[in-house]
PDB file of C-alpha atoms and ligand atoms in Angstrom:
ATOM      1  CA  MET A  15      63.531  84.124  94.778  1.00 56.00           C
ATOM      2  CA  PRO A  16      67.517  84.565  95.475  1.00 60.00           C
ATOM      3  CA  LYS A  17      69.262  86.442  92.780  1.00 57.00           C
ATOM      4  CA  LYS A  18      71.182  84.114  90.616  1.00 60.00           C
ATOM      5  CA  LEU A  19      74.976  84.940  91.020  1.00 65.00           C
ATOM      6  CA  LYS A  20      76.406  85.528  86.460  1.00 71.00           C
ATOM      7  CA  PRO A  21      79.412  83.181  86.979  1.00 77.00           C
ATOM      8  CA  SER A  22      82.911  85.393  86.549  1.00 88.00           C
ATOM      9  CA  PRO A  23      84.515  85.303  82.916  1.00 93.00           C
ATOM     10  CA  SER A  24      87.681  83.272  82.491  1.00 96.00           C
ATOM     11  CA  VAL A  25      89.150  85.354  79.501  1.00 98.00           C
ATOM     12  CA  VAL A  26      88.626  88.819  79.925  1.00 98.00           C
ATOM     13  CA  VAL A  27      90.489  91.964  78.283  1.00 98.00           C
ATOM     14  CA  GLY A  28      92.917  93.914  80.267  1.00 98.00           C
ATOM     15  CA  ILE A  29      94.334  97.560  79.661  1.00 98.00           C
ATOM     16  CA  ASP A  30      97.512  98.915  81.151  1.00 98.00           C
ATOM     17  CA  ILE A  31      97.603 102.892  80.574  1.00 97.00           C
ATOM     18  CA  GLY A  32     101.425 104.555  81.639  1.00 94.00           C
ATOM     19  CA  GLY A  33     103.102 107.121  81.329  1.00 89.00           C
ATOM     20  CA  THR A  34     104.983 105.900  78.246  1.00 90.00           C
ATOM     21  CA  GLY A  35     102.786 103.525  76.643  1.00 95.00           C
ATOM     22  CA  THR A  36      99.601 101.937  76.962  1.00 97.00           C
ATOM     23  CA  LYS A  37      99.695  98.373  77.018  1.00 98.00           C
ATOM     24  CA  GLY A  38      96.145  95.944  76.344  1.00 98.00           C
ATOM     25  CA  GLY A  39      96.237  91.820  76.119  1.00 98.00           C
ATOM     26  CA  ILE A  40      93.334  89.521  76.279  1.00 98.00           C
ATOM     27  CA  VAL A  41      93.637  87.624  79.434  1.00 98.00           C
ATOM     28  CA  ASP A  42      93.426  84.123  80.109  1.00 98.00           C
ATOM     29  CA  LEU A  43      92.480  84.567  84.192  1.00 98.00           C
ATOM     30  CA  THR A  44      93.128  80.380  84.391  1.00 97.00           C
ATOM     31  CA  LYS A  45      96.444  80.888  84.174  1.00 97.00           C
ATOM     32  CA  GLY A  46      96.783  84.639  84.339  1.00 98.00           C
ATOM     33  CA  LYS A  47      98.543  84.444  80.816  1.00 97.00           C
ATOM     34  CA  LEU A  48      98.184  86.579  77.885  1.00 98.00           C
ATOM     35  CA  ILE A  49      96.511  84.682  74.796  1.00 98.00           C
ATOM     36  CA  GLY A  50      98.083  85.883  71.723  1.00 97.00           C
ATOM     37  CA  ASP A  51     100.458  89.128  71.204  1.00 97.00           C
ATOM     38  CA  ARG A  52      99.849  92.053  73.686  1.00 97.00           C
ATOM     39  CA  VAL A  53      98.881  95.389  71.653  1.00 98.00           C
ATOM     40  CA  ARG A  54     100.761  98.602  72.772  1.00 98.00           C
ATOM     41  CA  PHE A  55     100.826 102.680  71.545  1.00 98.00           C
ATOM     42  CA  ASP A  56     102.571 105.382  72.627  1.00 97.00           C
ATOM     43  CA  THR A  57     100.349 107.261  75.530  1.00 96.00           C
ATOM     44  CA  PRO A  58      99.609 110.381  73.674  1.00 96.00           C
ATOM     45  CA  ALA A  59     101.062 114.065  74.819  1.00 94.00           C
ATOM     46  CA  PRO A  60      99.403 115.564  76.676  1.00 94.00           C
ATOM     47  CA  ALA A  61      97.905 112.554  78.002  1.00 95.00           C
ATOM     48  CA  THR A  62      94.301 114.274  78.198  1.00 96.00           C
ATOM     49  CA  PRO A  63      91.617 112.466  79.330  1.00 97.00           C
ATOM     50  CA  GLU A  64      89.407 112.168  75.206  1.00 97.00           C
ATOM     51  CA  ARG A  65      93.018 111.279  73.381  1.00 97.00           C
ATOM     52  CA  VAL A  66      94.399 108.878  75.723  1.00 98.00           C
ATOM     53  CA  ALA A  67      90.553 107.271  75.453  1.00 98.00           C
ATOM     54  CA  GLN A  68      90.923 107.155  71.862  1.00 98.00           C
ATOM     55  CA  THR A  69      94.442 105.303  73.038  1.00 98.00           C
ATOM     56  CA  VAL A  70      92.137 102.854  74.651  1.00 98.00           C
ATOM     57  CA  ALA A  71      89.819 102.773  72.167  1.00 98.00           C
ATOM     58  CA  LYS A  72      92.518 102.075  69.073  1.00 98.00           C
ATOM     59  CA  ILE A  73      93.547  98.724  71.757  1.00 98.00           C
ATOM     60  CA  MET A  74      90.102  97.461  71.979  1.00 98.00           C
ATOM     61  CA  ASP A  75      88.955  97.505  68.232  1.00 98.00           C
ATOM     62  CA  GLU A  76      92.355  95.917  67.514  1.00 98.00           C
ATOM     63  CA  LEU A  77      91.695  93.081  70.416  1.00 98.00           C
ATOM     64  CA  ALA A  78      88.229  92.679  68.816  1.00 98.00           C
ATOM     65  CA  SER A  79      89.230  91.776  65.762  1.00 98.00           C
ATOM     66  CA  ARG A  80      90.062  88.198  67.069  1.00 98.00           C
ATOM     67  CA  PRO A  81      88.842  85.179  67.746  1.00 98.00           C
ATOM     68  CA  GLU A  82      89.137  85.063  71.030  1.00 97.00           C
ATOM     69  CA  CYS A  83      88.468  88.508  71.834  1.00 98.00           C
ATOM     70  CA  PRO A  84      85.788  88.483  74.756  1.00 98.00           C
ATOM     71  CA  SER A  85      81.912  89.119  73.591  1.00 97.00           C
ATOM     72  CA  PRO A  86      80.885  93.256  74.636  1.00 97.00           C
ATOM     73  CA  ASP A  87      78.996  92.385  76.987  1.00 96.00           C
ATOM     74  CA  VAL A  88      82.561  91.118  79.474  1.00 98.00           C
ATOM     75  CA  PRO A  89      83.587  94.859  81.346  1.00 98.00           C
ATOM     76  CA  VAL A  90      86.823  95.319  80.034  1.00 98.00           C
ATOM     77  CA  GLY A  91      89.285  96.348  82.874  1.00 98.00           C
ATOM     78  CA  ALA A  92      91.819  99.243  82.724  1.00 98.00           C
ATOM     79  CA  ALA A  93      95.331  99.899  85.066  1.00 98.00           C
ATOM     80  CA  PHE A  94      95.241 103.908  86.045  1.00 98.00           C
ATOM     81  CA  PRO A  95      98.604 105.541  86.849  1.00 97.00           C
ATOM     82  CA  ALA A  96      96.255 107.729  89.473  1.00 98.00           C
ATOM     83  CA  ILE A  97      93.697 107.115  93.003  1.00 98.00           C
ATOM     84  CA  ILE A  98      91.063 105.206  92.119  1.00 98.00           C
ATOM     85  CA  GLN A  99      88.247 105.939  94.030  1.00 98.00           C
ATOM     86  CA  ARG A 100      84.653 104.450  92.612  1.00 97.00           C
ATOM     87  CA  GLY A 101      85.899 104.708  89.133  1.00 98.00           C
ATOM     88  CA  ILE A 102      87.225 108.431  90.057  1.00 98.00           C
ATOM     89  CA  ALA A 103      90.611 110.107  89.409  1.00 98.00           C
ATOM     90  CA  ARG A 104      91.013 111.542  92.926  1.00 98.00           C
ATOM     91  CA  SER A 105      95.116 112.219  91.992  1.00 97.00           C
ATOM     92  CA  ALA A 106      97.402 113.435  88.963  1.00 95.00           C
ATOM     93  CA  SER A 107     101.033 113.098  90.088  1.00 91.00           C
ATOM     94  CA  ASN A 108     102.439 111.761  87.084  1.00 89.00           C
ATOM     95  CA  ILE A 109      99.436 112.314  84.264  1.00 92.00           C
ATOM     96  CA  ASP A 110      97.780 115.262  83.027  1.00 95.00           C
ATOM     97  CA  LYS A 111      96.068 117.003  86.197  1.00 96.00           C
ATOM     98  CA  SER A 112      92.925 117.349  83.609  1.00 97.00           C
ATOM     99  CA  TRP A 113      92.532 113.802  85.434  1.00 98.00           C
ATOM    100  CA  ILE A 114      91.538 115.167  88.415  1.00 98.00           C
ATOM    101  CA  ASP A 115      87.704 113.877  89.187  1.00 98.00           C
ATOM    102  CA  THR A 116      86.911 112.134  86.011  1.00 98.00           C
ATOM    103  CA  ASP A 117      85.260 109.260  85.694  1.00 98.00           C
ATOM    104  CA  VAL A 118      86.903 107.039  84.304  1.00 98.00           C
ATOM    105  CA  ASP A 119      84.855 104.751  84.052  1.00 98.00           C
ATOM    106  CA  ALA A 120      82.480 106.222  83.011  1.00 98.00           C
ATOM    107  CA  LEU A 121      84.665 107.802  79.589  1.00 98.00           C
ATOM    108  CA  PHE A 122      86.087 104.525  78.554  1.00 98.00           C
ATOM    109  CA  THR A 123      83.034 102.822  79.170  1.00 98.00           C
ATOM    110  CA  LYS A 124      81.178 105.348  76.195  1.00 98.00           C
ATOM    111  CA  ARG A 125      84.120 105.120  73.871  1.00 98.00           C
ATOM    112  CA  LEU A 126      84.479 101.644  74.180  1.00 98.00           C
ATOM    113  CA  GLU A 127      80.662 101.163  74.539  1.00 97.00           C
ATOM    114  CA  ARG A 128      81.584  98.307  76.385  1.00 98.00           C
ATOM    115  CA  SER A 129      81.501  98.621  79.841  1.00 98.00           C
ATOM    116  CA  VAL A 130      85.220  99.648  81.697  1.00 98.00           C
ATOM    117  CA  HIS A 131      85.882  99.315  85.444  1.00 98.00           C
ATOM    118  CA  VAL A 132      89.536 101.249  86.196  1.00 98.00           C
ATOM    119  CA  ILE A 133      91.801 100.575  89.183  1.00 98.00           C
ATOM    120  CA  ASN A 134      95.069 102.044  90.393  1.00 98.00           C
ATOM    121  CA  ASP A 135      97.985 100.300  88.042  1.00 98.00           C
ATOM    122  CA  ALA A 136      99.744  99.746  91.330  1.00 98.00           C
ATOM    123  CA  ASP A 137      97.117  97.612  92.347  1.00 98.00           C
ATOM    124  CA  ALA A 138      96.710  95.838  89.604  1.00 98.00           C
ATOM    125  CA  ALA A 139     100.201  94.699  88.824  1.00 98.00           C
ATOM    126  CA  GLY A 140     100.143  93.625  92.734  1.00 98.00           C
ATOM    127  CA  LEU A 141      96.817  91.739  92.537  1.00 98.00           C
ATOM    128  CA  ALA A 142      98.129  89.713  89.028  1.00 98.00           C
ATOM    129  CA  GLU A 143     101.245  89.381  91.480  1.00 98.00           C
ATOM    130  CA  SER A 144      99.773  87.626  94.458  1.00 97.00           C
ATOM    131  CA  ARG A 145      97.028  85.493  92.224  1.00 97.00           C
ATOM    132  CA  TYR A 146      99.733  84.331  89.704  1.00 98.00           C
ATOM    133  CA  GLY A 147     102.949  85.707  90.795  1.00 98.00           C
ATOM    134  CA  ALA A 148     105.845  86.365  93.305  1.00 97.00           C
ATOM    135  CA  GLY A 149     102.941  86.396  95.960  1.00 97.00           C
ATOM    136  CA  LYS A 150     101.093  83.817  95.156  1.00 97.00           C
ATOM    137  CA  ASP A 151      99.756  81.203  98.827  1.00 96.00           C
ATOM    138  CA  VAL A 152     101.905  84.079 101.122  1.00 97.00           C
ATOM    139  CA  ASP A 153      99.642  84.602 104.148  1.00 96.00           C
ATOM    140  CA  GLY A 154      99.773  88.021 105.733  1.00 97.00           C
ATOM    141  CA  THR A 155     101.097  91.292 104.416  1.00 98.00           C
ATOM    142  CA  VAL A 156     101.865  91.335 101.327  1.00 98.00           C
ATOM    143  CA  LEU A 157     103.392  94.976  99.882  1.00 98.00           C
ATOM    144  CA  MET A 158     103.723  95.337  95.917  1.00 98.00           C
ATOM    145  CA  ILE A 159     106.570  98.545  95.674  1.00 98.00           C
ATOM    146  CA  THR A 160     106.414  99.429  91.058  1.00 97.00           C
ATOM    147  CA  LEU A 161     109.650 101.447  91.139  1.00 97.00           C
ATOM    148  CA  GLY A 162     108.802 103.415  87.605  1.00 95.00           C
ATOM    149  CA  THR A 163     108.168 107.477  86.633  1.00 92.00           C
ATOM    150  CA  GLY A 164     106.697 107.519  90.151  1.00 95.00           C
ATOM    151  CA  ILE A 165     106.173 104.822  93.028  1.00 98.00           C
ATOM    152  CA  GLY A 166     103.295 102.535  93.085  1.00 98.00           C
ATOM    153  CA  SER A 167     102.089 100.140  96.122  1.00 98.00           C
ATOM    154  CA  ALA A 168      99.613  97.595  96.294  1.00 98.00           C
ATOM    155  CA  PHE A 169      98.417  96.944  99.872  1.00 98.00           C
ATOM    156  CA  ILE A 170      97.064  92.933 100.188  1.00 98.00           C
ATOM    157  CA  HIS A 171      96.636  90.784 103.490  1.00 97.00           C
ATOM    158  CA  ASN A 172      95.941  86.722 102.714  1.00 96.00           C
ATOM    159  CA  GLY A 173      95.031  87.690  99.491  1.00 94.00           C
ATOM    160  CA  LEU A 174      92.929  90.945  99.458  1.00 96.00           C
ATOM    161  CA  LEU A 175      93.975  94.248  98.326  1.00 97.00           C
ATOM    162  CA  ILE A 176      93.031  97.761 100.481  1.00 98.00           C
ATOM    163  CA  PRO A 177      92.909  99.863  97.126  1.00 98.00           C
ATOM    164  CA  ASN A 178      94.547 102.844  96.986  1.00 98.00           C
ATOM    165  CA  ALA A 179      97.419 103.107  98.820  1.00 98.00           C
ATOM    166  CA  GLU A 180      99.599 105.527  98.200  1.00 98.00           C
ATOM    167  CA  LEU A 181     103.150 104.650  99.611  1.00 98.00           C
ATOM    168  CA  GLY A 182     104.987 106.459  97.208  1.00 98.00           C
ATOM    169  CA  HIS A 183     103.799 109.781  98.644  1.00 98.00           C
ATOM    170  CA  LEU A 184     105.248 109.182 102.032  1.00 98.00           C
ATOM    171  CA  GLU A 185     107.020 111.599 103.387  1.00 96.00           C
ATOM    172  CA  LEU A 186     110.722 111.075 104.393  1.00 90.00           C
ATOM    173  CA  ASP A 187     113.794 113.175 105.130  1.00 90.00           C
ATOM    174  CA  GLY A 188     111.456 116.468 104.101  1.00 96.00           C
ATOM    175  CA  HIS A 189     110.582 114.929 100.690  1.00 97.00           C
ATOM    176  CA  VAL A 190     107.747 113.052  98.381  1.00 97.00           C
ATOM    177  CA  ALA A 191     109.518 109.456  98.486  1.00 98.00           C
ATOM    178  CA  GLU A 192     108.668 108.779  95.001  1.00 97.00           C
ATOM    179  CA  THR A 193     110.990 112.247  93.970  1.00 97.00           C
ATOM    180  CA  GLN A 194     113.440 110.650  95.150  1.00 96.00           C
ATOM    181  CA  ALA A 195     113.769 106.755  95.731  1.00 97.00           C
ATOM    182  CA  SER A 196     111.579 105.668  92.108  1.00 97.00           C
ATOM    183  CA  ALA A 197     113.668 104.569  89.506  1.00 96.00           C
ATOM    184  CA  VAL A 198     112.609 107.554  86.799  1.00 96.00           C
ATOM    185  CA  ALA A 199     114.136 110.199  90.170  1.00 96.00           C
ATOM    186  CA  ARG A 200     117.350 107.730  90.134  1.00 97.00           C
ATOM    187  CA  GLU A 201     117.973 108.671  86.475  1.00 97.00           C
ATOM    188  CA  ARG A 202     117.459 112.403  87.013  1.00 96.00           C
ATOM    189  CA  LEU A 203     119.681 112.401  90.320  1.00 96.00           C
ATOM    190  CA  GLY A 204     122.192 110.742  87.963  1.00 98.00           C
ATOM    191  CA  LEU A 205     122.590 107.740  90.553  1.00 97.00           C
ATOM    192  CA  GLY A 206     124.740 104.767  90.594  1.00 98.00           C
ATOM    193  CA  TRP A 207     123.832 101.573  91.853  1.00 98.00           C
ATOM    194  CA  GLU A 208     124.576 101.582  95.323  1.00 98.00           C
ATOM    195  CA  GLU A 209     124.014 105.062  96.033  1.00 97.00           C
ATOM    196  CA  TYR A 210     120.577 104.699  94.569  1.00 98.00           C
ATOM    197  CA  SER A 211     119.982 101.090  96.539  1.00 98.00           C
ATOM    198  CA  LYS A 212     120.868 103.623 100.029  1.00 97.00           C
ATOM    199  CA  ARG A 213     117.832 105.642  99.334  1.00 97.00           C
ATOM    200  CA  LEU A 214     115.442 102.556  98.586  1.00 98.00           C
ATOM    201  CA  GLN A 215     117.258 100.825 101.659  1.00 98.00           C
ATOM    202  CA  ARG A 216     115.834 103.782 103.698  1.00 97.00           C
ATOM    203  CA  TYR A 217     112.209 104.246 102.288  1.00 98.00           C
ATOM    204  CA  LEU A 218     112.169 100.555 102.665  1.00 98.00           C
ATOM    205  CA  SER A 219     113.115 100.119 106.147  1.00 98.00           C
ATOM    206  CA  HIS A 220     110.813 102.941 106.878  1.00 97.00           C
ATOM    207  CA  VAL A 221     107.609 100.811 105.355  1.00 98.00           C
ATOM    208  CA  GLU A 222     108.853  97.896 106.695  1.00 98.00           C
ATOM    209  CA  PHE A 223     108.687 100.072 109.860  1.00 98.00           C
ATOM    210  CA  LEU A 224     105.160 100.866 109.559  1.00 98.00           C
ATOM    211  CA  PHE A 225     102.996  98.057 107.475  1.00 98.00           C
ATOM    212  CA  SER A 226     105.382  94.658 108.765  1.00 98.00           C
ATOM    213  CA  PRO A 227     104.338  92.843 105.617  1.00 98.00           C
ATOM    214  CA  GLU A 228     105.802  88.835 104.794  1.00 98.00           C
ATOM    215  CA  LEU A 229     107.186  89.866 102.033  1.00 98.00           C
ATOM    216  CA  PHE A 230     107.913  92.591  99.559  1.00 98.00           C
ATOM    217  CA  VAL A 231     107.503  92.340  95.576  1.00 98.00           C
ATOM    218  CA  VAL A 232     109.268  95.284  93.746  1.00 98.00           C
ATOM    219  CA  GLY A 233     108.087  95.928  90.107  1.00 97.00           C
ATOM    220  CA  GLY A 234     108.048  98.109  86.981  1.00 94.00           C
ATOM    221  CA  GLY A 235     110.580  98.312  84.442  1.00 89.00           C
ATOM    222  CA  ILE A 236     114.053  98.723  86.585  1.00 94.00           C
ATOM    223  CA  SER A 237     112.975  95.415  88.805  1.00 92.00           C
ATOM    224  CA  LYS A 238     114.667  93.672  85.394  1.00 93.00           C
ATOM    225  CA  ARG A 239     117.797  94.729  86.859  1.00 96.00           C
ATOM    226  CA  SER A 240     117.017  93.809  90.672  1.00 97.00           C
ATOM    227  CA  ASP A 241     120.250  91.877  90.632  1.00 97.00           C
ATOM    228  CA  GLU A 242     122.147  94.727  91.161  1.00 97.00           C
ATOM    229  CA  PHE A 243     120.058  96.924  93.664  1.00 98.00           C
ATOM    230  CA  LEU A 244     118.384  93.762  95.945  1.00 98.00           C
ATOM    231  CA  PRO A 245     121.284  92.471  96.751  1.00 97.00           C
ATOM    232  CA  ARG A 246     122.455  95.660  98.674  1.00 98.00           C
ATOM    233  CA  LEU A 247     119.149  95.690 100.393  1.00 98.00           C
ATOM    234  CA  LYS A 248     118.944  94.911 104.865  1.00 98.00           C
ATOM    235  CA  LEU A 249     116.011  93.737 105.139  1.00 98.00           C
ATOM    236  CA  ARG A 250     113.905  91.776 108.020  1.00 98.00           C
ATOM    237  CA  THR A 251     111.235  91.178 105.768  1.00 98.00           C
ATOM    238  CA  ARG A 252     112.132  89.293 102.334  1.00 98.00           C
ATOM    239  CA  ILE A 253     112.107  90.303  98.522  1.00 98.00           C
ATOM    240  CA  VAL A 254     111.224  89.201  95.764  1.00 97.00           C
ATOM    241  CA  PRO A 255     111.114  90.778  92.140  1.00 97.00           C
ATOM    242  CA  ALA A 256     107.896  90.515  90.679  1.00 97.00           C
ATOM    243  CA  ARG A 257     107.469  87.915  88.237  1.00 96.00           C
ATOM    244  CA  LEU A 258     105.043  89.007  85.273  1.00 95.00           C
ATOM    245  CA  LYS A 259     107.225  91.677  84.691  1.00 83.00           C
ATOM    246  CA  ASN A 260     105.722  93.882  81.846  1.00 83.00           C
ATOM    247  CA  HIS A 261     101.965  92.008  81.593  1.00 94.00           C
ATOM    248  CA  ALA A 262     100.770  92.455  85.436  1.00 96.00           C
ATOM    249  CA  GLY A 263      99.035  95.471  85.119  1.00 97.00           C
ATOM    250  CA  ILE A 264      97.495  94.227  81.812  1.00 98.00           C
ATOM    251  CA  VAL A 265      96.431  90.935  84.308  1.00 98.00           C
ATOM    252  CA  GLY A 266      95.543  93.105  86.987  1.00 98.00           C
ATOM    253  CA  ALA A 267      93.493  94.584  85.622  1.00 98.00           C
ATOM    254  CA  ALA A 268      91.390  92.099  83.908  1.00 98.00           C
ATOM    255  CA  LEU A 269      90.688  90.468  86.504  1.00 98.00           C
ATOM    256  CA  GLN A 270      89.687  92.561  89.180  1.00 98.00           C
ATOM    257  CA  ALA A 271      86.501  93.788  86.312  1.00 98.00           C
ATOM    258  CA  SER A 272      86.221  89.740  86.482  1.00 97.00           C
ATOM    259  CA  HIS A 273      85.051  90.083  89.525  1.00 88.00           C
ATOM    260  CA  GLY A 274      81.503  92.088  87.898  1.00 65.00           C
ATOM    261  CA  ASP A 275      79.295  94.720  87.829  1.00 46.00           C
TER     262      ASP A 275
HETATM  263  C1  BGC B 330     100.508 107.942  91.864  1.00 58.79           C
HETATM  264  C2  BGC B 330     100.355 106.639  92.249  1.00 58.79           C
HETATM  265  C3  BGC B 330     100.583 105.397  91.302  1.00 58.79           C
HETATM  266  C4  BGC B 330     101.786 105.051  90.902  1.00 58.79           C
HETATM  267  C5  BGC B 330     102.727 104.656  89.809  1.00 58.79           C
HETATM  268  C6  BGC B 330     101.386 107.679  92.014  1.00 58.79           C
HETATM  269  O1  BGC B 330     102.787 109.102  91.897  1.00 58.79           O
HETATM  270  O2  BGC B 330     100.517 108.829  92.891  1.00 58.79           O
HETATM  271  O3  BGC B 330      98.438 106.537  92.115  1.00 58.79           O
HETATM  272  O4  BGC B 330      99.990 103.686  91.412  1.00 58.79           O
HETATM  273  O5  BGC B 330     102.798 106.661  90.828  1.00 58.79           O
HETATM  274  O6  BGC B 330     102.287 105.076  88.004  1.00 58.79           O
END
């Protein structure tokens, strides 16, 4: 007998673990929008696996107390700022090194007593933007670039995510690109918008040459100020700010978890 496929749930919890804040929400996947308010706690410092798991559990408890929260058998999605391969963290550029080789899916699943699926944070944001936001209905390659503590990237082709692109780690002029062109690098190096745009120009034209995308979507907190730098860039590729703002990670995490076990 052919196995009956379970329909994908349309309401799913998404949690986005960032360098400074960890946020969660209940996501209506028919709209790509949160139902009710987002919950946020500071990410603990040091952000060790046990302490982060505790923060994630606090968020889940708060969301579980709401009547709209899906039942415990619906998987939870989590976005995490590292390479994630089959639920395991394989890098830790801007987080505590003890995450390397941690089975993040297993750790959170045990702590939450709900099945948790983790995905790279930029991949989550890229999925959300390509389904509901700036990359919706775009054929060909969409590259999402998030400018934050590091540079995250998501590579999406005809709506399909090729995970763990890690384009922030391209080497440019002898440096890892994210150490020179992330939003935090701009602050650390005290760069004005003109100077910063020159760095982005150098970085994005290199990425453009390598992948010839149809569209760049720029995310991260700095995308709120995209008027300061996007008009200064000269690329053959259209480049637009992200639309889901700081909900993209939560929505994308929920979306990938809904695709099933
Ligand atoms: C990490 C990526 C992550 C990005 C944004 C980079 O340093 O290597 O995995 O997506 O930061 O958080």
